PDB file of C-alpha atoms in Angstrom:
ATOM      1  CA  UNK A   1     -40.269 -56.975 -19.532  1.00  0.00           C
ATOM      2  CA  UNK A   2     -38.535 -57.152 -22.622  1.00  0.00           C
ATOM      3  CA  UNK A   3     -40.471 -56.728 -25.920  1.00  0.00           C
ATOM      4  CA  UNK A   4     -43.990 -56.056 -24.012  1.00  0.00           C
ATOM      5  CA  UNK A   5     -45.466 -52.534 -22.348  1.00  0.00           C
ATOM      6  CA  UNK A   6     -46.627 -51.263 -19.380  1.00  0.00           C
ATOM      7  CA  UNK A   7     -49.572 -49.512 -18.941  1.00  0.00           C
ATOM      8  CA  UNK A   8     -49.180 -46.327 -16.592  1.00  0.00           C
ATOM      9  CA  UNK A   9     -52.105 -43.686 -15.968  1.00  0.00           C
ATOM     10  CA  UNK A  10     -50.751 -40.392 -16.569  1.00  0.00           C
ATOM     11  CA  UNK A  11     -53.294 -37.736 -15.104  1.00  0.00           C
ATOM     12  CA  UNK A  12     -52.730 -34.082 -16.813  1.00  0.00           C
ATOM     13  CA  UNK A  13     -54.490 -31.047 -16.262  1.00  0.00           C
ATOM     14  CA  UNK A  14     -57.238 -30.330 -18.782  1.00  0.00           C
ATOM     15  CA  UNK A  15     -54.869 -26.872 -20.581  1.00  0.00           C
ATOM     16  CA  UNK A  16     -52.069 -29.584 -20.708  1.00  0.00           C
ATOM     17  CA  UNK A  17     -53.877 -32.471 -22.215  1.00  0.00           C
ATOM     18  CA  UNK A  18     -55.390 -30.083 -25.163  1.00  0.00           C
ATOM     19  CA  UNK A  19     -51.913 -28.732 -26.303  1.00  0.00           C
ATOM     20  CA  UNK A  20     -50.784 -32.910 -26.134  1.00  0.00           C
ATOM     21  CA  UNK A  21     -53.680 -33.358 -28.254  1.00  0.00           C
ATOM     22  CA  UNK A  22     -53.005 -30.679 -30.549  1.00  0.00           C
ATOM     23  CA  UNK A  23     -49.375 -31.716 -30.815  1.00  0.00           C
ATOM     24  CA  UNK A  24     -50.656 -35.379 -31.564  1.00  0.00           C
ATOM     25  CA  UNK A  25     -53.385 -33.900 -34.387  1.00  0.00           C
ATOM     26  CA  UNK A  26     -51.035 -31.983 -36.326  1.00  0.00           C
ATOM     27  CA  UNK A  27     -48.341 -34.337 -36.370  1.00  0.00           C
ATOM     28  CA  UNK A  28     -51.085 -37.333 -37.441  1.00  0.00           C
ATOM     29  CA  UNK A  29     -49.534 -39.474 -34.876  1.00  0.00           C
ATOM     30  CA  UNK A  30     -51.419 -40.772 -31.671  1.00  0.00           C
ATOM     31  CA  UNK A  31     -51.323 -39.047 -28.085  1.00  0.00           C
ATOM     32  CA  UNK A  32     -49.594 -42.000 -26.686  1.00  0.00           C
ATOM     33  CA  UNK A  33     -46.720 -41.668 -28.938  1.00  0.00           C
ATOM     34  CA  UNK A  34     -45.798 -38.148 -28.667  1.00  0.00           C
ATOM     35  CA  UNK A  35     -46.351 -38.711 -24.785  1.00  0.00           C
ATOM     36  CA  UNK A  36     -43.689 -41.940 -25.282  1.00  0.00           C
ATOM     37  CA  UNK A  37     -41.293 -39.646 -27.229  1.00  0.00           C
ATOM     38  CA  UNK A  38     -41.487 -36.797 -24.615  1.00  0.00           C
ATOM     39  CA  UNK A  39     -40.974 -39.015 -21.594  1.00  0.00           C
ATOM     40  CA  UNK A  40     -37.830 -40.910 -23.353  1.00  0.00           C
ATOM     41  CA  UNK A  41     -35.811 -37.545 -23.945  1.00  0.00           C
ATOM     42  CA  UNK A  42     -36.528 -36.625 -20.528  1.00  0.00           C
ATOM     43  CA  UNK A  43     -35.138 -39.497 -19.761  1.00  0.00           C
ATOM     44  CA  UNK A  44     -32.542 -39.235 -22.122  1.00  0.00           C
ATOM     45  CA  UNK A  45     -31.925 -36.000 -20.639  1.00  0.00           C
ATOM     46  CA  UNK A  46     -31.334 -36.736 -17.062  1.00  0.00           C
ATOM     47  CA  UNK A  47     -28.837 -38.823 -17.866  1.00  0.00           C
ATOM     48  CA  UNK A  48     -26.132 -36.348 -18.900  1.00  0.00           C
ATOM     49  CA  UNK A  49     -27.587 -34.134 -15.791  1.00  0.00           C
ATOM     50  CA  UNK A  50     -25.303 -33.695 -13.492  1.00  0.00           C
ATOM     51  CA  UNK A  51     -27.437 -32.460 -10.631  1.00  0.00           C
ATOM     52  CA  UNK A  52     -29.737 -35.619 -11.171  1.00  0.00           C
ATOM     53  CA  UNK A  53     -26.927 -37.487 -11.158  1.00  0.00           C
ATOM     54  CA  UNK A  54     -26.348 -36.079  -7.762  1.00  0.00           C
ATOM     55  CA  UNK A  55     -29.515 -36.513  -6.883  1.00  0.00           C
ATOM     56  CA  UNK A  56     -29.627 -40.595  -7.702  1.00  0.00           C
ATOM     57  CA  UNK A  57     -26.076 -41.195  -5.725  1.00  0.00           C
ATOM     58  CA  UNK A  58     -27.778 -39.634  -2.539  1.00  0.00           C
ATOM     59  CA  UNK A  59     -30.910 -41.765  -2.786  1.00  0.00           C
ATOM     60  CA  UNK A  60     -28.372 -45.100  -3.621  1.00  0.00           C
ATOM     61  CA  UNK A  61     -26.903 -44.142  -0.408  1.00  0.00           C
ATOM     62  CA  UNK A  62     -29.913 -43.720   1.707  1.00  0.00           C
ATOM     63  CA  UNK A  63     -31.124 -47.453   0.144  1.00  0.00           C
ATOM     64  CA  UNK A  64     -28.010 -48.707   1.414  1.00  0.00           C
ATOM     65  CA  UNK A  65     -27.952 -47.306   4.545  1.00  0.00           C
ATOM     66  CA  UNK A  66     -31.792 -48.532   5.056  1.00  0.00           C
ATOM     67  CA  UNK A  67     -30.496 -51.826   3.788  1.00  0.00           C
ATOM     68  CA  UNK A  68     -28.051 -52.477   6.224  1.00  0.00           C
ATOM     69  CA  UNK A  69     -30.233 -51.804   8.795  1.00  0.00           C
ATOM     70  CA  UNK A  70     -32.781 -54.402   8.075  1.00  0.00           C
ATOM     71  CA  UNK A  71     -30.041 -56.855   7.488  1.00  0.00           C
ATOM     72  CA  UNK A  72     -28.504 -55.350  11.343  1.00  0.00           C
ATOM     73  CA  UNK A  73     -32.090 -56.400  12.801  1.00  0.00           C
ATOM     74  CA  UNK A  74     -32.408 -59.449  11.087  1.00  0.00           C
ATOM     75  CA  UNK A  75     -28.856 -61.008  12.429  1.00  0.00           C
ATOM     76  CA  UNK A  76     -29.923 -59.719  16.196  1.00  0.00           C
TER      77      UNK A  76
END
């Protein structure tokens, strides 16, 4: 989806949603930007995270596995 957005519903708890608010107010800037910035250096984050990284080879390998087991039923 290059160039376009996706529209997700993020559902915080009401403390939560006031200090994203706040953050958004003071800054001038609009709640769905901060929220944007936040989520990308999570994102950002998890990438040099070696325990995540961990984490993502285990569920590669469980895909795979699944995967050749639907490709095992469909050649019976």
């Amino acid at each position: 989806m290059p160039g376009g957005t996706k529209n997700i519903l993020l559902r915080l708890d009401p403390e939560l949603a006031e200090r994203l608010q706040t953050v958004a107010e003071v800054e001038g800037r609009s709640v769905s930007d901060v929220a944007r910035e936040a989520i990308a250096a999570l994102v950002e984050q998890r990438r040099s995270d070696k325990h995540f990284a961990g984490l993502l080879e285990e569920n590669i390998a469980r895909h795979e596995r699944v995967l050749r087991f639907l490709r095992e039923d469909d050649e019976s």
